[in-house]
GROMACS .gro file of C-alpha atoms in nm:
model
   48
    1MET     CA    1  -0.436  -2.388   0.800
    2LEU     CA    2  -0.367  -2.015   0.746
    3SER     CA    3  -0.091  -1.889   0.520
    4LYS     CA    4   0.184  -1.672   0.667
    5ARG     CA    5   0.029  -1.366   0.506
    6GLU     CA    6  -0.314  -1.452   0.645
    7GLU     CA    7  -0.155  -1.487   0.990
    8GLN     CA    8  -0.004  -1.139   0.951
    9VAL     CA    9  -0.346  -0.997   0.864
   10VAL     CA   10  -0.504  -1.170   1.166
   11ARG     CA   11  -0.235  -1.034   1.400
   12CYS     CA   12  -0.300  -0.682   1.278
   13LEU     CA   13  -0.675  -0.730   1.310
   14VAL     CA   14  -0.643  -0.859   1.668
   15GLU     CA   15  -0.433  -0.552   1.750
   16GLY     CA   16  -0.733  -0.341   1.648
   17ARG     CA   17  -0.596  -0.204   1.322
   18THR     CA   18  -0.830  -0.090   1.047
   19ASN     CA   19  -0.824  -0.245   0.701
   20ASN     CA   20  -0.651   0.069   0.577
   21ALA     CA   21  -0.382   0.050   0.847
   22ILE     CA   22  -0.327  -0.320   0.774
   23ALA     CA   23  -0.290  -0.243   0.404
   24ARG     CA   24  -0.033   0.029   0.471
   25GLU     CA   25   0.169  -0.189   0.709
   26LEU     CA   26   0.174  -0.492   0.480
   27LYS     CA   27   0.218  -0.279   0.165
   28ILE     CA   28  -0.091  -0.420  -0.005
   29SER     CA   29  -0.416  -0.261  -0.120
   30GLU     CA   30  -0.714  -0.229   0.112
   31ASN     CA   31  -0.909  -0.447  -0.131
   32THR     CA   32  -0.646  -0.720  -0.091
   33VAL     CA   33  -0.689  -0.698   0.287
   34LYS     CA   34  -1.064  -0.748   0.242
   35ASN     CA   35  -0.998  -1.051   0.021
   36TYR     CA   36  -0.766  -1.200   0.283
   37LEU     CA   37  -1.026  -1.140   0.556
   38TYR     CA   38  -1.295  -1.308   0.346
   39ARG     CA   39  -1.075  -1.616   0.300
   40ILE     CA   40  -0.968  -1.618   0.666
   41PHE     CA   41  -1.328  -1.599   0.788
   42ASN     CA   42  -1.427  -1.882   0.552
   43LYS     CA   43  -1.138  -2.102   0.666
   44LEU     CA   44  -1.225  -2.043   1.031
   45GLY     CA   45  -1.601  -2.076   0.982
   46VAL     CA   46  -1.670  -1.721   1.100
   47SER     CA   47  -2.000  -1.562   0.993
   48GLN     CA   48  -1.968  -1.224   0.832
   0.00000   0.00000   0.00000
């Protein structure tokens, strides 16, 4: 259901990391993190 990268983002989020911290750890932009979160929330049916 979720891609490996999306799973990495979720793990970081569950650990309480900020979007900025997730971006730094995964070596992606903060905007990319936001895009991943948008897709993850849609896939899981989470309201924003």
